[in-house]
Each structure stands twice: as C-alpha cells, then as structure tokens.
PDB file of C-alpha atoms in Angstrom:
ATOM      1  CA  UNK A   1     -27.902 -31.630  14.659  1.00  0.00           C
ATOM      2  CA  UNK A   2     -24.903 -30.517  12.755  1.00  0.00           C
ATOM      3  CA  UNK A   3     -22.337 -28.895  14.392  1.00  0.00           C
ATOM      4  CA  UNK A   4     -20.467 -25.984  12.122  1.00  0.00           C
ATOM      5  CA  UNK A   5     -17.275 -25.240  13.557  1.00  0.00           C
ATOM      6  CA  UNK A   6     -16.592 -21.648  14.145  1.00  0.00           C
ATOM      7  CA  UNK A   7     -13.634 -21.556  11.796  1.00  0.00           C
ATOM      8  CA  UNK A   8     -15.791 -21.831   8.659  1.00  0.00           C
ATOM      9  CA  UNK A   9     -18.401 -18.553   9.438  1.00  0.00           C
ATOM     10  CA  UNK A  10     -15.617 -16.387  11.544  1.00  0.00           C
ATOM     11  CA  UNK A  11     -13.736 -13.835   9.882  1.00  0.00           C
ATOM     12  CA  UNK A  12     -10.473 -12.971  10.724  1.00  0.00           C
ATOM     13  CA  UNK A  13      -9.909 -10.202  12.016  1.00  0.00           C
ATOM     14  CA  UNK A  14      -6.917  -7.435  11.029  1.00  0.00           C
ATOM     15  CA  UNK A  15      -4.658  -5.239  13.150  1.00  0.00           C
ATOM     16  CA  UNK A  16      -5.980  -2.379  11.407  1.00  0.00           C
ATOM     17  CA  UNK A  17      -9.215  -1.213   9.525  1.00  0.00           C
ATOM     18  CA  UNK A  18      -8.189   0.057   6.140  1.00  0.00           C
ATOM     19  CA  UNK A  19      -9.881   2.356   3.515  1.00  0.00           C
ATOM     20  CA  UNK A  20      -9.287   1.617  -0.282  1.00  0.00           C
ATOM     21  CA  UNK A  21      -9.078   5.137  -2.153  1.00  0.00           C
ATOM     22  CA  UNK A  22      -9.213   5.271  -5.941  1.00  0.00           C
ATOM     23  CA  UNK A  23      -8.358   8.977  -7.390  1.00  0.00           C
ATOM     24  CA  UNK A  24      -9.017   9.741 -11.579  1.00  0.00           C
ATOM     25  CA  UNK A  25      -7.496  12.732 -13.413  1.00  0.00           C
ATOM     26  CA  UNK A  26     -10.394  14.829 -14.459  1.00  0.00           C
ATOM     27  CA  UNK A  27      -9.148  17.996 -15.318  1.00  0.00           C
ATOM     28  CA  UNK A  28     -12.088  19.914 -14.829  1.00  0.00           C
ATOM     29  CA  UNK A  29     -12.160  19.578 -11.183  1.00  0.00           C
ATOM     30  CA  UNK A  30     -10.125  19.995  -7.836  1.00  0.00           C
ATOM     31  CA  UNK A  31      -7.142  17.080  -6.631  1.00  0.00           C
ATOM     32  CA  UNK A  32      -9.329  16.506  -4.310  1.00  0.00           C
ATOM     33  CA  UNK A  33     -12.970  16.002  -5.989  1.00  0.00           C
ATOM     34  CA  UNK A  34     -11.455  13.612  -8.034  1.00  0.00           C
ATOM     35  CA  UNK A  35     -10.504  11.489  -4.984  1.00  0.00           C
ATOM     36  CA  UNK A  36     -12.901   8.820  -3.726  1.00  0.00           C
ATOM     37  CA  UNK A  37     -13.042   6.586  -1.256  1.00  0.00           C
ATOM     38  CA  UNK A  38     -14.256   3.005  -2.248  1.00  0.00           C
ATOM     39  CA  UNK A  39     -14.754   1.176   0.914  1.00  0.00           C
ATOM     40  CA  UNK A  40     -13.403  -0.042   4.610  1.00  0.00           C
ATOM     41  CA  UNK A  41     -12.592  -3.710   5.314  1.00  0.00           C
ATOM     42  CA  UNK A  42     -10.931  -4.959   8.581  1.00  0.00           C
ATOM     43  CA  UNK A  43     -11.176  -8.753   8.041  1.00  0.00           C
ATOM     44  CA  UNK A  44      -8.873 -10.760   5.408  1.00  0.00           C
ATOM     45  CA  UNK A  45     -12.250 -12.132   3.627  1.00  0.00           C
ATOM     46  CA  UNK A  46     -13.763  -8.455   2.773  1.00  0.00           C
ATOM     47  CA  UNK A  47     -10.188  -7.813   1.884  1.00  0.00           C
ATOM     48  CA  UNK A  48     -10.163 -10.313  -0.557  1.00  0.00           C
ATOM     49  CA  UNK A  49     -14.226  -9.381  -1.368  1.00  0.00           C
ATOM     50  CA  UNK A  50     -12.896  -6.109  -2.294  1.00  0.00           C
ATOM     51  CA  UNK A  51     -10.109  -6.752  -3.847  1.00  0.00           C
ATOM     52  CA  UNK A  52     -11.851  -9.380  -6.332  1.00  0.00           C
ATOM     53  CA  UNK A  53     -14.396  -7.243  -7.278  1.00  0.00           C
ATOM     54  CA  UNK A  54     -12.198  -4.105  -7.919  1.00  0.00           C
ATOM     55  CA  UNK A  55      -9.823  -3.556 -11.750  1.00  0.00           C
ATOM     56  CA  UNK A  56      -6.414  -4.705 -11.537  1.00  0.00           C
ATOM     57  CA  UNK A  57      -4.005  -1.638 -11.393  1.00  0.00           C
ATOM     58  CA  UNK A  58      -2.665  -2.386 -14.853  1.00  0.00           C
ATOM     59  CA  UNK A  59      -6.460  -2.104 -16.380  1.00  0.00           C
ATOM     60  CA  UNK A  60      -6.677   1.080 -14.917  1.00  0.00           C
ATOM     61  CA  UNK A  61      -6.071   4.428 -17.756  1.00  0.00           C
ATOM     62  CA  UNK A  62      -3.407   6.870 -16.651  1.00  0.00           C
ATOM     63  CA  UNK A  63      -3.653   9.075 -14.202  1.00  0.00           C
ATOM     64  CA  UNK A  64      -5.427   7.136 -11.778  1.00  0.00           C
ATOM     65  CA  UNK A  65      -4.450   5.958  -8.340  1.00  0.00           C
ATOM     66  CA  UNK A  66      -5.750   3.231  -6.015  1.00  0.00           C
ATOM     67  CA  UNK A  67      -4.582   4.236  -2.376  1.00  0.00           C
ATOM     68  CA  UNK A  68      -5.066   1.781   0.879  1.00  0.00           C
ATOM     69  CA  UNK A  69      -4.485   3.957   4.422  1.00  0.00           C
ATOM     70  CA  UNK A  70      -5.219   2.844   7.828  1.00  0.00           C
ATOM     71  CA  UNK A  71      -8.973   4.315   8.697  1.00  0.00           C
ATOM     72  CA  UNK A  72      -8.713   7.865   9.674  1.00  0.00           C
ATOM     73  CA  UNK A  73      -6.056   8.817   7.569  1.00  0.00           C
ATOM     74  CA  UNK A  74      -6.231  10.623   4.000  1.00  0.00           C
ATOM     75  CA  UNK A  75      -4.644   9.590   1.355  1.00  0.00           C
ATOM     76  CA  UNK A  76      -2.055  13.105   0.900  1.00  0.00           C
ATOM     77  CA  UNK A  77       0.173  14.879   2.125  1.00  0.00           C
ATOM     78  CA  UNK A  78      -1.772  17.132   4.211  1.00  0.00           C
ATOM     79  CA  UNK A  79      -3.192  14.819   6.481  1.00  0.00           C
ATOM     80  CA  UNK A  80      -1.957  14.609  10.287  1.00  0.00           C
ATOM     81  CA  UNK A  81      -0.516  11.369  10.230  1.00  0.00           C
ATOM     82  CA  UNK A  82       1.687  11.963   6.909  1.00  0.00           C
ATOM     83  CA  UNK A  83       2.945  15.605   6.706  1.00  0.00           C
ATOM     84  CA  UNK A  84       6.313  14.473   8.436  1.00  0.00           C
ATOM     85  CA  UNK A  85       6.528  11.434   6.951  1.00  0.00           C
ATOM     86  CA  UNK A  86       7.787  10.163   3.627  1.00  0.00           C
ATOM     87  CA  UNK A  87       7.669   6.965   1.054  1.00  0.00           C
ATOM     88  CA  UNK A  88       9.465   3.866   0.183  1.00  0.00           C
ATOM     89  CA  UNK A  89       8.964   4.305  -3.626  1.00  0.00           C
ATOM     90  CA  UNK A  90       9.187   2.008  -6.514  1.00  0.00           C
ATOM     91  CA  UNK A  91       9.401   3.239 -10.072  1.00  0.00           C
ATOM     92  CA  UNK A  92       8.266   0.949 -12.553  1.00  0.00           C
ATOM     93  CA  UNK A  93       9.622   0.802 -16.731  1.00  0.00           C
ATOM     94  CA  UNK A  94       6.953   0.378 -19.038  1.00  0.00           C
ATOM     95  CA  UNK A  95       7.797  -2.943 -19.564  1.00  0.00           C
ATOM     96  CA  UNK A  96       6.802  -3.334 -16.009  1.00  0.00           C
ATOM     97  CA  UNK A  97       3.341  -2.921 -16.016  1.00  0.00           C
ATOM     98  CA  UNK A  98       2.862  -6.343 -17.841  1.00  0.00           C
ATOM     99  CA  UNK A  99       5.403  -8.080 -15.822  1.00  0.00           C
ATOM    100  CA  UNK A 100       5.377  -6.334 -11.992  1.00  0.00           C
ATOM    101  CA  UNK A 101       2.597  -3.987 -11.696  1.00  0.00           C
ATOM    102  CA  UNK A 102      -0.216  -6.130 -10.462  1.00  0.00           C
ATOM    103  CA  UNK A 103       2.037  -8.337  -8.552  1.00  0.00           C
ATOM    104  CA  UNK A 104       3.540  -6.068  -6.725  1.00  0.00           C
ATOM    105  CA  UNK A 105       0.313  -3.795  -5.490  1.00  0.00           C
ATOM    106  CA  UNK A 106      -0.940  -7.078  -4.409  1.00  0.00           C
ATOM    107  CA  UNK A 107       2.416  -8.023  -2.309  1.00  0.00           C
ATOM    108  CA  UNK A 108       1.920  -4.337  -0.781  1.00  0.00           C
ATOM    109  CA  UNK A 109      -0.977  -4.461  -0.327  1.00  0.00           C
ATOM    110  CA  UNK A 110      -0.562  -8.276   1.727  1.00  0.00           C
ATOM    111  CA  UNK A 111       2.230  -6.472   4.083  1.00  0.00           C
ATOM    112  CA  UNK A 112       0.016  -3.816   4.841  1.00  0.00           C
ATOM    113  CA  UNK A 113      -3.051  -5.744   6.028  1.00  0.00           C
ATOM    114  CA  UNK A 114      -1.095  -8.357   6.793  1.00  0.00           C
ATOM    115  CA  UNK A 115       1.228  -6.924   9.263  1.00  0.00           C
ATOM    116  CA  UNK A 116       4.371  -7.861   7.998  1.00  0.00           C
ATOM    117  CA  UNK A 117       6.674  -5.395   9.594  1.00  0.00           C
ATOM    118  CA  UNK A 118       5.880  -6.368  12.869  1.00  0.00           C
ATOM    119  CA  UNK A 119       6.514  -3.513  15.649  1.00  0.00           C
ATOM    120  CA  UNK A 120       7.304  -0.991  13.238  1.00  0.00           C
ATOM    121  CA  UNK A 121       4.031  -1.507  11.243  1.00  0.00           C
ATOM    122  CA  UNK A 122       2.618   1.315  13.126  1.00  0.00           C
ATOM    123  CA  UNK A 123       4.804   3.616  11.283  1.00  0.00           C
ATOM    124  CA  UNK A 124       2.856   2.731   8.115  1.00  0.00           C
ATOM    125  CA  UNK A 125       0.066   5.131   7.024  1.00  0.00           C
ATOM    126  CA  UNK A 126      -0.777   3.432   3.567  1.00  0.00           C
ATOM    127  CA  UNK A 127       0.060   2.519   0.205  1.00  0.00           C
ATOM    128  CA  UNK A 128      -0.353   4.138  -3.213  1.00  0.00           C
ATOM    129  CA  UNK A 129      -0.139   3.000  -6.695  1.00  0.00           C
ATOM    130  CA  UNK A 130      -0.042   5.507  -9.684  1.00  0.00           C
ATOM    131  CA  UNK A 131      -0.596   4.690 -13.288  1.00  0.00           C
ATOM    132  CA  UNK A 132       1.398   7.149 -15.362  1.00  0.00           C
ATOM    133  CA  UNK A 133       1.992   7.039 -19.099  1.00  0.00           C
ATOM    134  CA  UNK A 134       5.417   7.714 -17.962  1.00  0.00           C
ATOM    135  CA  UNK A 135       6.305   5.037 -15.469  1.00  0.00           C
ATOM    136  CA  UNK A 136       3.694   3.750 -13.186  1.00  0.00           C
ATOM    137  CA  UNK A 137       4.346   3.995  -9.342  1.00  0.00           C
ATOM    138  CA  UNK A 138       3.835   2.297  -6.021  1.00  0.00           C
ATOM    139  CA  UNK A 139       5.198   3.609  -2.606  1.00  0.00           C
ATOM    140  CA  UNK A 140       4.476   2.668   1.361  1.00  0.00           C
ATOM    141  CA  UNK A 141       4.046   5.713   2.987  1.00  0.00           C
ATOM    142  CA  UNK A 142       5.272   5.888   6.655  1.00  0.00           C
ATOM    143  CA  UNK A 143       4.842   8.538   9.240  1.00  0.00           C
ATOM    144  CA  UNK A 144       7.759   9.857  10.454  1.00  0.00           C
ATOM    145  CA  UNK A 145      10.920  10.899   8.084  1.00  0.00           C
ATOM    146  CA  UNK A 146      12.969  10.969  11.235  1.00  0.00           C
ATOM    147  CA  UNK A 147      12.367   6.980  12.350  1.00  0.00           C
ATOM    148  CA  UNK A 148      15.426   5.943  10.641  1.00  0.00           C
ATOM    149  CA  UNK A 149      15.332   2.554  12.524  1.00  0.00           C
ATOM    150  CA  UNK A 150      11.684   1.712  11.611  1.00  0.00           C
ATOM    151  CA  UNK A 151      11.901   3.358   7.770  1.00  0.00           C
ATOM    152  CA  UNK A 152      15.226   0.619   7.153  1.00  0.00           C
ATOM    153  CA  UNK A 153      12.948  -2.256   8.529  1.00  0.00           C
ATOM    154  CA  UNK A 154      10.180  -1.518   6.579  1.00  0.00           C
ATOM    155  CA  UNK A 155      12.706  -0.830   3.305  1.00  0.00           C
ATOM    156  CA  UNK A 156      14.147  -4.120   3.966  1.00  0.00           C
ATOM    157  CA  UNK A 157      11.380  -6.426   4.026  1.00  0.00           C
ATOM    158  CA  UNK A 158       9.664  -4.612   1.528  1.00  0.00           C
ATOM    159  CA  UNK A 159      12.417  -4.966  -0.842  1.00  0.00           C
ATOM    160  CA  UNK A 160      12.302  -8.534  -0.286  1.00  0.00           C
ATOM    161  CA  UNK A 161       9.338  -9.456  -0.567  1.00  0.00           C
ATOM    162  CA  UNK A 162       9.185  -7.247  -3.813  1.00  0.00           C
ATOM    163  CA  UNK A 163      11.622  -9.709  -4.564  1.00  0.00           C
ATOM    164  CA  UNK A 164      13.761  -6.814  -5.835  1.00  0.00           C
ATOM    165  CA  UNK A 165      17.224  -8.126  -6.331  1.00  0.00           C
ATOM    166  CA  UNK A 166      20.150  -7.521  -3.418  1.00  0.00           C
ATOM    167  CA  UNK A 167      22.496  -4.976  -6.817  1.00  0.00           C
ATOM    168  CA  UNK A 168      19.230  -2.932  -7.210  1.00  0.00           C
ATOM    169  CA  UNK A 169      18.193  -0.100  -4.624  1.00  0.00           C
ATOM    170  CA  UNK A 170      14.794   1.686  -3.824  1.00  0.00           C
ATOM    171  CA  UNK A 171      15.131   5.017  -2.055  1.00  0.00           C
ATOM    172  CA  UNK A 172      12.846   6.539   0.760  1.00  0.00           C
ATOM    173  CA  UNK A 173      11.938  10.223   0.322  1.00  0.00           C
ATOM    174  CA  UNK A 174       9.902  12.788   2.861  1.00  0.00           C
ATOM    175  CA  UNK A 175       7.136  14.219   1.366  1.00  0.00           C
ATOM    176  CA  UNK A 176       8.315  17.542   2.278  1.00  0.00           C
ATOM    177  CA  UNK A 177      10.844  17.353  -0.004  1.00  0.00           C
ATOM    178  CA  UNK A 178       8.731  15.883  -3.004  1.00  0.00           C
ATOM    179  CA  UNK A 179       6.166  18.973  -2.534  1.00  0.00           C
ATOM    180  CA  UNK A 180       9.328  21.668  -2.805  1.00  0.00           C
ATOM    181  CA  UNK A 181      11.250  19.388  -5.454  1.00  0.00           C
ATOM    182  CA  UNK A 182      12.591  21.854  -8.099  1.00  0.00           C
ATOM    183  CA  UNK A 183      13.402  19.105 -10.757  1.00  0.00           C
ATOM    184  CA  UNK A 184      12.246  15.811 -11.661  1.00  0.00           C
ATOM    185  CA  UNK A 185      13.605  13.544  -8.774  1.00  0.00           C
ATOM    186  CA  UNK A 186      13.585  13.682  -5.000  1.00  0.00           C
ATOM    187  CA  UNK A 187      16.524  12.975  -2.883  1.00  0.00           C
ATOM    188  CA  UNK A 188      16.536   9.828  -1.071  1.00  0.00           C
ATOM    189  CA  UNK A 189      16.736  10.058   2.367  1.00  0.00           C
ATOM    190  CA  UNK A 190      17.391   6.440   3.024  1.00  0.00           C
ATOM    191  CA  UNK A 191      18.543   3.545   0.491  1.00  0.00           C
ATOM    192  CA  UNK A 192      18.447  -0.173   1.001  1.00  0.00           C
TER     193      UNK A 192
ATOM    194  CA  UNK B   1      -0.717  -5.686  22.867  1.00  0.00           C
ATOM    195  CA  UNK B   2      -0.508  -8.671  20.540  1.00  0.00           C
ATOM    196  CA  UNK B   3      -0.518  -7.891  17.041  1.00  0.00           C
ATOM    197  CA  UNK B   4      -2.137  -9.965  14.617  1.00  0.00           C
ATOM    198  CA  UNK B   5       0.122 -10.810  11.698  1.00  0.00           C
ATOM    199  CA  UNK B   6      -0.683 -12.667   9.149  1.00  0.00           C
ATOM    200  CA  UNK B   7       1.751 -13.972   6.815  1.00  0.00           C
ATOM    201  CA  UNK B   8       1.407 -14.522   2.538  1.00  0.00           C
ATOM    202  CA  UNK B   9       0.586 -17.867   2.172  1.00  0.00           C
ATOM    203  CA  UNK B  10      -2.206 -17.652   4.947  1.00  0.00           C
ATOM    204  CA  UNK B  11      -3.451 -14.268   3.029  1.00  0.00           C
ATOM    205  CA  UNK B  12      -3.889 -16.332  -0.144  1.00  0.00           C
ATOM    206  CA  UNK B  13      -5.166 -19.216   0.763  1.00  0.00           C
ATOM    207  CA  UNK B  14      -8.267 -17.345   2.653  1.00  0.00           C
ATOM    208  CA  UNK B  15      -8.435 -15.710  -1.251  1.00  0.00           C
ATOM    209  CA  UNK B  16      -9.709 -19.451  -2.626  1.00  0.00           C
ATOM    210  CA  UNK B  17     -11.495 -20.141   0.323  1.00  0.00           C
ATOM    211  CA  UNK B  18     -15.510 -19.716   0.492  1.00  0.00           C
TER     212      UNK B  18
END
C-alpha cells in the first residue's frame, strides 16, 4: 500500500475567496453589461489554474480591464465596501506595457491573495488593471479614504514590491474625488 | 484569528508545481 502524503492532493487554502472580473468597451451597451465576472478561486492552485489559462494583461486590446475583489464585492465604485474608499494607483508609459505591465498585475495580484499586508489587508477590496491606448493602469483599491495608517502600509509595501524606486512616488486617491474630478488628474490624498 | 499569508516565492513555486 502506498501511502500519499497529504501535502501532494491538499490545496492551500487563502485568507480570502476572490472573484476575477474582466470588463470590454463595447460601446453599444451599458458600463455595466460589459462587465463579467470570470470565476472564484480561494486556494493558491486554482489561483494559479486561473491565472494560466487566462491572456496576459498586455495581450489584452484597449479598453479592457481585468479586476480581482474579495467575494462579495463589485468591482466599482458603487459597491458597499468601496464608495468611501480610494486607490493606490500606478500609471504606466507606453513603454511600460512591454517592460512592467504583466509583471506588475502579477506582483498585485500575489499581495492580494497572498496576504502581504498583514493586519491591514482587510482594508483591501481588490485590484484593477486598465489597458488604455493612453497609458495603461493598475491600482489596489482599499476601503476606507480615512485609514491613513492602513492606506501608508499598504502604499509602502506595495511600492516595494513594485520595486518602484525610493525618488519616484505613487499617490492614493478616494474615489469620490475621481467621480467629481473636473480635469484630467485626481488629487492625491496620500504619497509614499 | 490567524491569517494565512503567504509570501512570493511560496506563491510561485506552487505555480510549477503539479
């Protein structure tokens, strides 16, 4: 009789269940008709599952967006959990989406389901990456635009592990003030 | 509660793994 040892059939288990979104720009119909959800996971192995079988960011055509959001929350601004919140948000050059784009989504999307802001990890409601002719985007969206203590954490460790030099800033912005923005940039709230 | 963390490397090395 062989014996398997439960390491080798047992998934690991996450923190959090997490729903993958993906969103495409078709005109024709409402913001949110064009948003659909792809699939839960809530072990690392259907993480990776899913994230194998799914485009890289940078194959995607513009105007799409994958989002990943803890289970029960919607990927805008609307929902519960994110109308007082805001975003740690990265704007990428065009050059970027060769170099950064893919790399990054994945590092974001390994400190979400990984955990890696310990405590304050419970302020996190999801990610989002957007691929704009423009300048493609990714941002961590937290819950509360008031948690200054828990929005620097998060800033901090996401910055590093962006590997974004110490010179260069990101900035955190509520989403109430990107919905009323009268121009083309938000305020920052917070820098790190 | 204890929170289950997992760090990087342990994220991608479950990616190669069967």
């Amino acid at each position: 009789q062989e014996i398997v040892s439960p390491e080798s059939y047992i998934k690991h288990p996450l923190q959090n269940k997490w729903s993958l979104w993906f969103f495409k720009n078709d005109k024709t119909k409402t913001w949110q008709a064009n948003l659909r959800l792809i699939s839960k996971f809530d072990t690392v192995e259907d993480f990776w599952a899913l994230y194998n079988h799914i485009q890289l960011s940078s194959n995607l055509i513009s105007g799409c967006d994958y989002s990943l959001f803890k289970d029960g929350i919607e990927p805008m601004w609307e929902d519960e959990r994110n109308k007082r919140g805001g975003r740690w948000l990265i704007t990428l050059n065009k050059q970027q989406r060769r170099q950064d784009l893919d790399r990054f989504w994945l590092e974001t999307l390994l400190c979400l389901v990984g955990e890696a802001f310990d405590d304050y990890s419970d302020e996190v409601c999801g990610a989002v990456v957007n691929i704009r002719t423009k300048g493609d985007k990714i941002a961590i969206w937290t819950a509360d635009f008031d948690n200054r203590e828990a929005i620097t954490h998060i800033g901090r460790v996401y910055k590093e592990r962006l590997g974004i030099p110490m010179k260069m800033t990101i900035g955190y912005q509520s989403h109430s003030d990107t919905a009323t923005k009268s121009g083309s940039t938000t305020k920052n709230k917070f820098v790190v | 509660g204890t929170r289950i963390i997992y760090d990087r490397k342990f994220l991608l090395e479950c990616r190669s793994s069967p």
